Short mmCIF file of C-alpha atoms and ligand atoms in Angstrom, two decimals:
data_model
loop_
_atom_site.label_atom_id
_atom_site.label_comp_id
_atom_site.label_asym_id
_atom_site.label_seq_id
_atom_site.Cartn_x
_atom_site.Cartn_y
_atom_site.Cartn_z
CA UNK E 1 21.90 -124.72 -214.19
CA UNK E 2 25.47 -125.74 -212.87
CA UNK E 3 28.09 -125.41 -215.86
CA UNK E 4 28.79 -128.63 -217.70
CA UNK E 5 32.41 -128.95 -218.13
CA UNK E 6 33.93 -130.00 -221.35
CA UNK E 7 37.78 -130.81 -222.57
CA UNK E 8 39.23 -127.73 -223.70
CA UNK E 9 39.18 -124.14 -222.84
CA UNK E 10 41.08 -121.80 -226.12
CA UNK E 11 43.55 -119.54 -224.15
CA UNK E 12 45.44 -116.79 -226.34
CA UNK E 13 45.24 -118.77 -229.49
CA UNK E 14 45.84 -122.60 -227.53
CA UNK E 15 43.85 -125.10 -226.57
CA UNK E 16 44.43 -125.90 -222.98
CA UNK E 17 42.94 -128.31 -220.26
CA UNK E 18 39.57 -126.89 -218.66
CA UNK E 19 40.38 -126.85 -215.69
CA UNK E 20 44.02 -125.07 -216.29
CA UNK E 21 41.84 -122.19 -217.29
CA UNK E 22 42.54 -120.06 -214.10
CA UNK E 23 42.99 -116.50 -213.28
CA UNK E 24 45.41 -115.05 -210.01
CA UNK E 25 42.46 -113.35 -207.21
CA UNK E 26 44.53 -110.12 -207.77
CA UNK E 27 43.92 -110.05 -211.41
CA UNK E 28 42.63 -106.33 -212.55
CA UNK E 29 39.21 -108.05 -213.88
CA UNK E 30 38.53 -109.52 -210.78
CA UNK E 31 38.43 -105.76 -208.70
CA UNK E 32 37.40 -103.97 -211.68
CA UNK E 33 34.99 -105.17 -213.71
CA UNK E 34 37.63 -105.30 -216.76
CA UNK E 35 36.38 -107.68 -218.76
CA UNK E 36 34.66 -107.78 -222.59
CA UNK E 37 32.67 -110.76 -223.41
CA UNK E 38 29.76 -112.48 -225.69
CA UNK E 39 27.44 -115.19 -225.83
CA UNK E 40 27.04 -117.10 -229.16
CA UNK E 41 25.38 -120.62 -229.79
CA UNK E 42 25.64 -123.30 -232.16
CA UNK E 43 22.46 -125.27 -233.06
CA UNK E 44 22.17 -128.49 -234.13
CA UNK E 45 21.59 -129.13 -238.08
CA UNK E 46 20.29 -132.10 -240.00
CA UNK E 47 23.72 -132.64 -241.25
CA UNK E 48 26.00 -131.38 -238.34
CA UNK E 49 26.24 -128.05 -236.72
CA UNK E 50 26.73 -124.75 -237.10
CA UNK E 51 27.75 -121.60 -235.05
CA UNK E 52 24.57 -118.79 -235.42
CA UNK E 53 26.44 -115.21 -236.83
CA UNK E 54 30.14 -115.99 -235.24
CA UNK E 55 31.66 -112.59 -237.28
CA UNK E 56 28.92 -110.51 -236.00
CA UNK E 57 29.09 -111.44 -232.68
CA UNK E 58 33.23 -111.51 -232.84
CA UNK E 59 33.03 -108.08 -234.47
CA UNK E 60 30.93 -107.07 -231.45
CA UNK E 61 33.51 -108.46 -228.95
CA UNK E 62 36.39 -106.36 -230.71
CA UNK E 63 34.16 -103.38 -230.97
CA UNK E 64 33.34 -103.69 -227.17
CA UNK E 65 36.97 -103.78 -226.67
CA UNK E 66 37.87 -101.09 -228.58
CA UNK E 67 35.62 -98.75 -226.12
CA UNK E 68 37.56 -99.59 -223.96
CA UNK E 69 40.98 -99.38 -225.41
CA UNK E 70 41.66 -102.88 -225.05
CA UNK E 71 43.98 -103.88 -228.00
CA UNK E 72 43.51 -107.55 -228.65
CA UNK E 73 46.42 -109.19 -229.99
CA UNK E 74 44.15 -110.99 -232.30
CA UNK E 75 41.86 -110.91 -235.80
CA UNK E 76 38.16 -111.22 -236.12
CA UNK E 77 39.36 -113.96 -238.74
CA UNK E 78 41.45 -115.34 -235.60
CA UNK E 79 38.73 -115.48 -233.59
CA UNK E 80 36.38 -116.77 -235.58
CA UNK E 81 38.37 -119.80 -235.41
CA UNK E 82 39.43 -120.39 -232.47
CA UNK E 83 35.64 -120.92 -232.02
CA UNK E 84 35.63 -123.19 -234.81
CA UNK E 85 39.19 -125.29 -233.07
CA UNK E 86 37.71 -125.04 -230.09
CA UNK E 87 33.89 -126.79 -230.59
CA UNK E 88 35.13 -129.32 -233.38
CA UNK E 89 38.35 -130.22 -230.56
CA UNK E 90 35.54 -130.58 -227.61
CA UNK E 91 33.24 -132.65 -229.56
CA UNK E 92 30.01 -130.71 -228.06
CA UNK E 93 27.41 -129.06 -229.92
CA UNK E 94 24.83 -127.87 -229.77
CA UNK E 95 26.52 -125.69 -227.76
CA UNK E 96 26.73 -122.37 -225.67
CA UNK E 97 30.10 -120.25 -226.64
CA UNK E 98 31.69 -117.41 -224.01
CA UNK E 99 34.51 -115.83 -225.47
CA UNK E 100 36.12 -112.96 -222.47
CA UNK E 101 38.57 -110.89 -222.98
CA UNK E 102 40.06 -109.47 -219.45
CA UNK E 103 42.42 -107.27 -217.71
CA UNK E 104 45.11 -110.00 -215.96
CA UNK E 105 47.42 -109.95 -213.04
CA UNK E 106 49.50 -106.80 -213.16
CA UNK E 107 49.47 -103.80 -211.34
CA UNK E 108 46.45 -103.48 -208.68
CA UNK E 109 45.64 -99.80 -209.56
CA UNK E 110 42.68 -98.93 -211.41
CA UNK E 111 44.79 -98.09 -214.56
CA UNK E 112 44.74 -100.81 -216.43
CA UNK E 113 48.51 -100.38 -218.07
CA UNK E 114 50.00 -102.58 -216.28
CA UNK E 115 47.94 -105.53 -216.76
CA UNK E 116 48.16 -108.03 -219.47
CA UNK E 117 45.33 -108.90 -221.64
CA UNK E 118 43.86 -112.70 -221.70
CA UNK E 119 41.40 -113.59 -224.34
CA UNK E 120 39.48 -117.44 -223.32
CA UNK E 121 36.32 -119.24 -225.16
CA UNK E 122 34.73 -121.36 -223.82
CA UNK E 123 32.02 -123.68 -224.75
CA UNK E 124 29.70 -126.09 -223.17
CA UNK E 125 25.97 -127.58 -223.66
CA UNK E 126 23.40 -125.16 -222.29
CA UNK E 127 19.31 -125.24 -222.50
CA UNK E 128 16.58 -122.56 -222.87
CA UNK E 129 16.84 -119.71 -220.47
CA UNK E 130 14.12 -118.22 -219.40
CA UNK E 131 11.30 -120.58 -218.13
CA UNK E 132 8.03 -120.34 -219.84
CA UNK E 133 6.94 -122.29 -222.77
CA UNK E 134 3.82 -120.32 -223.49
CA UNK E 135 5.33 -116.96 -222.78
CA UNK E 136 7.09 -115.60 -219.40
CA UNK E 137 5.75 -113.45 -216.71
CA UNK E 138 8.32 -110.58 -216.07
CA UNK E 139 8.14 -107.36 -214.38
CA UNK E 140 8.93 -103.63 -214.78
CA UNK E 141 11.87 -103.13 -213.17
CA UNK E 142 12.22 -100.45 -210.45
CA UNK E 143 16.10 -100.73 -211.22
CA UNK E 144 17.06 -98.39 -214.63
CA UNK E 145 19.23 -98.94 -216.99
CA UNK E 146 22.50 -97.48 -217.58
CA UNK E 147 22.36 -94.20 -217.90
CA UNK E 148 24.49 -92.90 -221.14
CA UNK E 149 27.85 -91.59 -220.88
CA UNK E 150 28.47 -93.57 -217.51
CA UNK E 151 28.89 -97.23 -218.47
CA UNK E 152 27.96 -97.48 -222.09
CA UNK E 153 25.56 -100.11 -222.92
CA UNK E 154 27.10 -100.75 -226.82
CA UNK E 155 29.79 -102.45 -225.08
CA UNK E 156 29.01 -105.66 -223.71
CA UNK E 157 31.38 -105.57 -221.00
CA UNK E 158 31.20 -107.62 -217.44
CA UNK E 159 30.67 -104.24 -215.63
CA UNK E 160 27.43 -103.80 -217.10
CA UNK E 161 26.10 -106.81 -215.55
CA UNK E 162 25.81 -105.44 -212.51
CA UNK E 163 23.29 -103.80 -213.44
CA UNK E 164 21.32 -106.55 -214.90
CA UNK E 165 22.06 -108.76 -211.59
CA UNK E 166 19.99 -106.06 -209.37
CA UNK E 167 17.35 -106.37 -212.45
CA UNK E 168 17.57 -110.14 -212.68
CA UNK E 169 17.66 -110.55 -208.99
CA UNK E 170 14.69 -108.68 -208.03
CA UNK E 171 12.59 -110.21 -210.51
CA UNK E 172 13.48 -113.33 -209.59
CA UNK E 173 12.71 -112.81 -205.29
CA UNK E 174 9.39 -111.41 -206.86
CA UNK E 175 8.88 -114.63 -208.80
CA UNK E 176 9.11 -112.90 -212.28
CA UNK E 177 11.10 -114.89 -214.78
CA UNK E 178 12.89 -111.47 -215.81
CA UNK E 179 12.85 -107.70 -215.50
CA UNK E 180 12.79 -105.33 -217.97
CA UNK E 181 14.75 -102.37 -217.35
CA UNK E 182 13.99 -98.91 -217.95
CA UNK E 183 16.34 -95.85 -219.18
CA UNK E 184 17.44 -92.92 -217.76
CA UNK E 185 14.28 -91.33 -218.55
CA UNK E 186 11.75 -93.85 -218.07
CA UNK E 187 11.58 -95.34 -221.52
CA UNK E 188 11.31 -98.85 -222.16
CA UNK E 189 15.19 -100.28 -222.76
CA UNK E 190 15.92 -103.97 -222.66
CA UNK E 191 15.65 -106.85 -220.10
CA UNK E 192 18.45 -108.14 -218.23
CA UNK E 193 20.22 -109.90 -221.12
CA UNK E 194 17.63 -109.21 -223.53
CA UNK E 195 16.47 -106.95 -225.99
CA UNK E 196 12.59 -106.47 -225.92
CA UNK E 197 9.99 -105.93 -229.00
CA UNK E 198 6.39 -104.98 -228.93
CA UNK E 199 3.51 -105.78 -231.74
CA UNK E 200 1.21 -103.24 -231.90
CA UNK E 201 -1.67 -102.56 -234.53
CA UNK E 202 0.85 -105.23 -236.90
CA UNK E 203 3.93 -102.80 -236.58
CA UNK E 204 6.80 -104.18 -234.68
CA UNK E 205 8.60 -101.74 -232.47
CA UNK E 206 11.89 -102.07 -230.79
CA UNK E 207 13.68 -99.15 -228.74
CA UNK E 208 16.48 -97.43 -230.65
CA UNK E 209 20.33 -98.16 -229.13
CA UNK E 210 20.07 -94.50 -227.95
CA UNK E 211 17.42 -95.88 -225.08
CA UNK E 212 20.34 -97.72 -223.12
CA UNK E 213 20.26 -101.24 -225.10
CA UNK E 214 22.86 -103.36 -226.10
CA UNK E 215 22.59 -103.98 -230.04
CA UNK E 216 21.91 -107.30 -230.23
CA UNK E 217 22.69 -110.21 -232.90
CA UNK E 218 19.61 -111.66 -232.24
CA UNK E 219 17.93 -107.99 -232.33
CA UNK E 220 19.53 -107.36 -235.44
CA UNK E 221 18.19 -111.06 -236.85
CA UNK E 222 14.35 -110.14 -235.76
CA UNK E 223 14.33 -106.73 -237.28
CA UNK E 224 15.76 -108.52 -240.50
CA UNK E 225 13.37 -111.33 -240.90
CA UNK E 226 10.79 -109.09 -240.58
CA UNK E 227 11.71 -106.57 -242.99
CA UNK E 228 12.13 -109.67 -244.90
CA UNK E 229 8.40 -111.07 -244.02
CA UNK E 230 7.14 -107.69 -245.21
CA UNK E 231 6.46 -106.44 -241.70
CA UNK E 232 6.32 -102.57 -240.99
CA UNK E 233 9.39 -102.29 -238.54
CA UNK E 234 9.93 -99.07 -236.44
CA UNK E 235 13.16 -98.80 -233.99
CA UNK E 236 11.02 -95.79 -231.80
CA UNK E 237 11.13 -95.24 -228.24
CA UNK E 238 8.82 -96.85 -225.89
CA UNK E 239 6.85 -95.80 -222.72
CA UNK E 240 6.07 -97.73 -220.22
CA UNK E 241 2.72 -98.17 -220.35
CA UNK E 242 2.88 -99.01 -224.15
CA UNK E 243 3.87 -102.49 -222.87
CA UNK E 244 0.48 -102.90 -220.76
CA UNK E 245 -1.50 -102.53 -224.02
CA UNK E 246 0.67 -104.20 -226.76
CA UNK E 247 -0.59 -106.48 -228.73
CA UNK E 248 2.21 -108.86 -228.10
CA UNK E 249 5.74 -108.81 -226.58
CA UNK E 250 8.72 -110.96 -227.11
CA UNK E 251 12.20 -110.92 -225.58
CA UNK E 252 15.41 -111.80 -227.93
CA UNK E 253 18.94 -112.52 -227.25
CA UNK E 254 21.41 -115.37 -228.07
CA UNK E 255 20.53 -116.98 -224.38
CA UNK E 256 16.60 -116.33 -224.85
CA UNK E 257 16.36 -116.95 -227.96
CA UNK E 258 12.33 -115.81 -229.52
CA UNK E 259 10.95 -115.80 -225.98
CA UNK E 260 7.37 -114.57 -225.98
CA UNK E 261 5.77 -112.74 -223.04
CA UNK E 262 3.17 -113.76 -221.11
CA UNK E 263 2.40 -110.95 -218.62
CA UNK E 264 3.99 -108.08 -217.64
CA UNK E 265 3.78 -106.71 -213.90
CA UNK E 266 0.90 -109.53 -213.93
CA UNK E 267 -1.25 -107.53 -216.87
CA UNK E 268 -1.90 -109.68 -219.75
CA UNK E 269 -0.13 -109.42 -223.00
CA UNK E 270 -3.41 -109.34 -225.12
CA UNK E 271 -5.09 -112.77 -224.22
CA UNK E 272 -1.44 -114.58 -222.64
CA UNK E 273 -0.62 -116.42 -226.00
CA UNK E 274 2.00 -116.17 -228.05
CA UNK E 275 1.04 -113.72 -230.98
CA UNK E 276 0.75 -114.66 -234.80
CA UNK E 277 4.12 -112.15 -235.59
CA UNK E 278 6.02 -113.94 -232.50
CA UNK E 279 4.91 -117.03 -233.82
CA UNK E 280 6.16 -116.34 -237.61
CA UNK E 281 9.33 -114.68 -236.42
CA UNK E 282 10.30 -117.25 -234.25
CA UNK E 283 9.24 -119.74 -236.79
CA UNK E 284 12.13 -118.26 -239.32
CA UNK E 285 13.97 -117.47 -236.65
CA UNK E 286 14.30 -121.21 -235.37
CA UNK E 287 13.94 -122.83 -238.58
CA UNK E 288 17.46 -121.02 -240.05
CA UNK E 289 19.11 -121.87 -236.79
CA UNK E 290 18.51 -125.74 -237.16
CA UNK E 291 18.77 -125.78 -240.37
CA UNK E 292 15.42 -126.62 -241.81
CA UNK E 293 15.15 -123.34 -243.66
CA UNK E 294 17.39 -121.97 -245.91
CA UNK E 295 20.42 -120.12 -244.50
CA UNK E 296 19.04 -117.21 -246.38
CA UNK E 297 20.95 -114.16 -244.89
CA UNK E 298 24.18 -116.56 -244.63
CA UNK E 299 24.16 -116.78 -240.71
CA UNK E 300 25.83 -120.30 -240.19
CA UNK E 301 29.35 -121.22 -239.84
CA UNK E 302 29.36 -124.76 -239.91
CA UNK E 303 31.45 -126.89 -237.49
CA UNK E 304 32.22 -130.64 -237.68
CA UNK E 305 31.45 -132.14 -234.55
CA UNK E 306 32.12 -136.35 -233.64
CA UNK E 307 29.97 -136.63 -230.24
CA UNK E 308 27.63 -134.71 -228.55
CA UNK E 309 28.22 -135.49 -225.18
CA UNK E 310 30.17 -133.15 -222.34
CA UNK E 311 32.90 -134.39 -220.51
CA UNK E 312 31.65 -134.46 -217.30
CA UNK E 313 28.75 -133.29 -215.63
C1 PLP C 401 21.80 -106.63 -221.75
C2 PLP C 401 21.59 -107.46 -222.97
N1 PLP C 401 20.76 -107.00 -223.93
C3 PLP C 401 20.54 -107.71 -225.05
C4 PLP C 401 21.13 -108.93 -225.26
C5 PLP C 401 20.86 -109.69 -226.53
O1 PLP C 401 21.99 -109.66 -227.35
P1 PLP C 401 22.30 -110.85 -228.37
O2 PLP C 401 21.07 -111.03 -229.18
O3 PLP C 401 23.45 -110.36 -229.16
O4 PLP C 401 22.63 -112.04 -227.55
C6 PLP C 401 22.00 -109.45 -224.30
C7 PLP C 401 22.68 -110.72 -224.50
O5 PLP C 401 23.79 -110.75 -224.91
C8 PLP C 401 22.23 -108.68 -223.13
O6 PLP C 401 23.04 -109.16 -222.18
#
């Protein structure tokens, strides 16, 4: 889906024209890979809107910078507001947010010294992700995941998506609607901008951040609604084959949202419906992000929003 512009792009703590928000082709990020970013949304609420777990997901954007000994010359506090500035100033939510931090125009050397740090946000409307109502048909990827101590995976940086282009892409030319990729040592990890979960005998299992997976918000929300259900919750590695004979499988992530699996490498997950745990996390899940539940763990920032319309198209 082409990128919906909207009015204002938040540049080092100003709001400035979208389409001023340029970079030089000789910037560092641009050879390098030196950038830190996120994804965060804002849902729609009976009485507004309101950003889903902005600290967390700001804390994980100065914690991905810090691996990288980017020093950015502003606050989680700071950032949380510019968010804020910037949605209420564009009038658009819901919304999709992408905050970046990058490496600017400098020095063309891979040391990034001599190159100036820019921090953006961005936001703009943006749908569902990953097509399939009923649950999506994905593969096994024969791509793995980042192996550790080369590009760590706790950072969510843009080098990493690499990575999850060669899983994404493959999938795709196979007519998957996403791959899951596999560790270092064969072990389930994550998709390609997803973390993964399995049901299996009524315990919920999720690979541990030690199996090459970003820890993700919307990871983090899952395992704590259903701690909070009651489930039986285990963060254990996975093989492979455990997927094939799962009860049921769901992807999460800020872009994906709940997404339940269909199929994997065209095997049935159980009888290809969404399973009763999907179904009740996902429930809570959506119902605190609109609004129509309570805002029990005190996820929601709420922003004050006029219009709902982009800009342009
Ligand atoms: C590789 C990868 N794993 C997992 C996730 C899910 O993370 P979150 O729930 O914080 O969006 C994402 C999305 O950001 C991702 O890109």
């Amino acid at each position: 889906m082409p990128i919906q512009s909207t009015s204002k792009i938040w540049h080092n703590g100003n709001l400035i024209p979208w389409e001023q928000a340029n970079i030089h082709v000789m910037s560092h990020v641009i050879h390098y890979g030196s950038s830190v970013f996120e994804g965060i949304r804002a849902y729609g609420q009976p009485q507004g809107s309101a950003v889903f777990r902005l600290p967390e997901h700001m804390q994980r954007l100065l914690d991905s910078a810090k691996i990288y000994r980017m020093d950015l010359p502003f606050t989680l506090e700071e950032l949380c507001a510019g968010v804020v500035d910037l949605i209420e100033a564009n009038g658009v939510a819901p919304c999709y947010i992408r905050p970046i931090a990058l490496r600017g125009y400098g020095e063309i050397g891979v040391s990034p010294k001599g190159s100036p740090i820019e921090v953006y946000i961005a936001n703009f409307p943006w749908g569902k992700y990953i097509a399939g109502h009923g649950g999506a048909d994905v593969c096994v990827s024969s791509w793995n995941r980042l192996a550790p101590n080369t590009i760590p995976s706790l950072a969510k940086a843009g080098a990493n998506y690499m990575n999850s282009q060669l899983i994404h892409m493959e999938a795709e030319i196979n007519g998957y609607a996403e791959g899951i990729g596999l560790d270092v040592n064969g072990l389930v990890s994550e998709g390609s901008g997803e973390n993964i979960f399995i049901v299996r005998n009524g315990v919920l299992f999720t690979p541990p951040l030690s199996n090459s997976t970003l820890s993700g918000i919307t990871r983090d929300s899952v395992l704590t609604i259903a701690r909070h259900l009651g489930l039986t919750v285990r963060e254990r590695s996975i093989p492979r084959e455990l997927l094939y004979i799962a009860d049921e499988v769901f992807f999460t992530g800020t872009a994906a949202e709940v997404q339940p699996i269909r199929s994997i490498d065209r095997i049935l997950v159980a009888d290809g419906k969404p399973g009763e745990i999907t179904k009740k996390i996902a429930d809570e899940f959506f119902g605190i992000a609109n609004g129509l539940k309570p805002d029990r763990f005190g996820w929601l920032t709420p922003v004050k929003v006029n219009a709902s319309e982009p800009v342009s198209a």
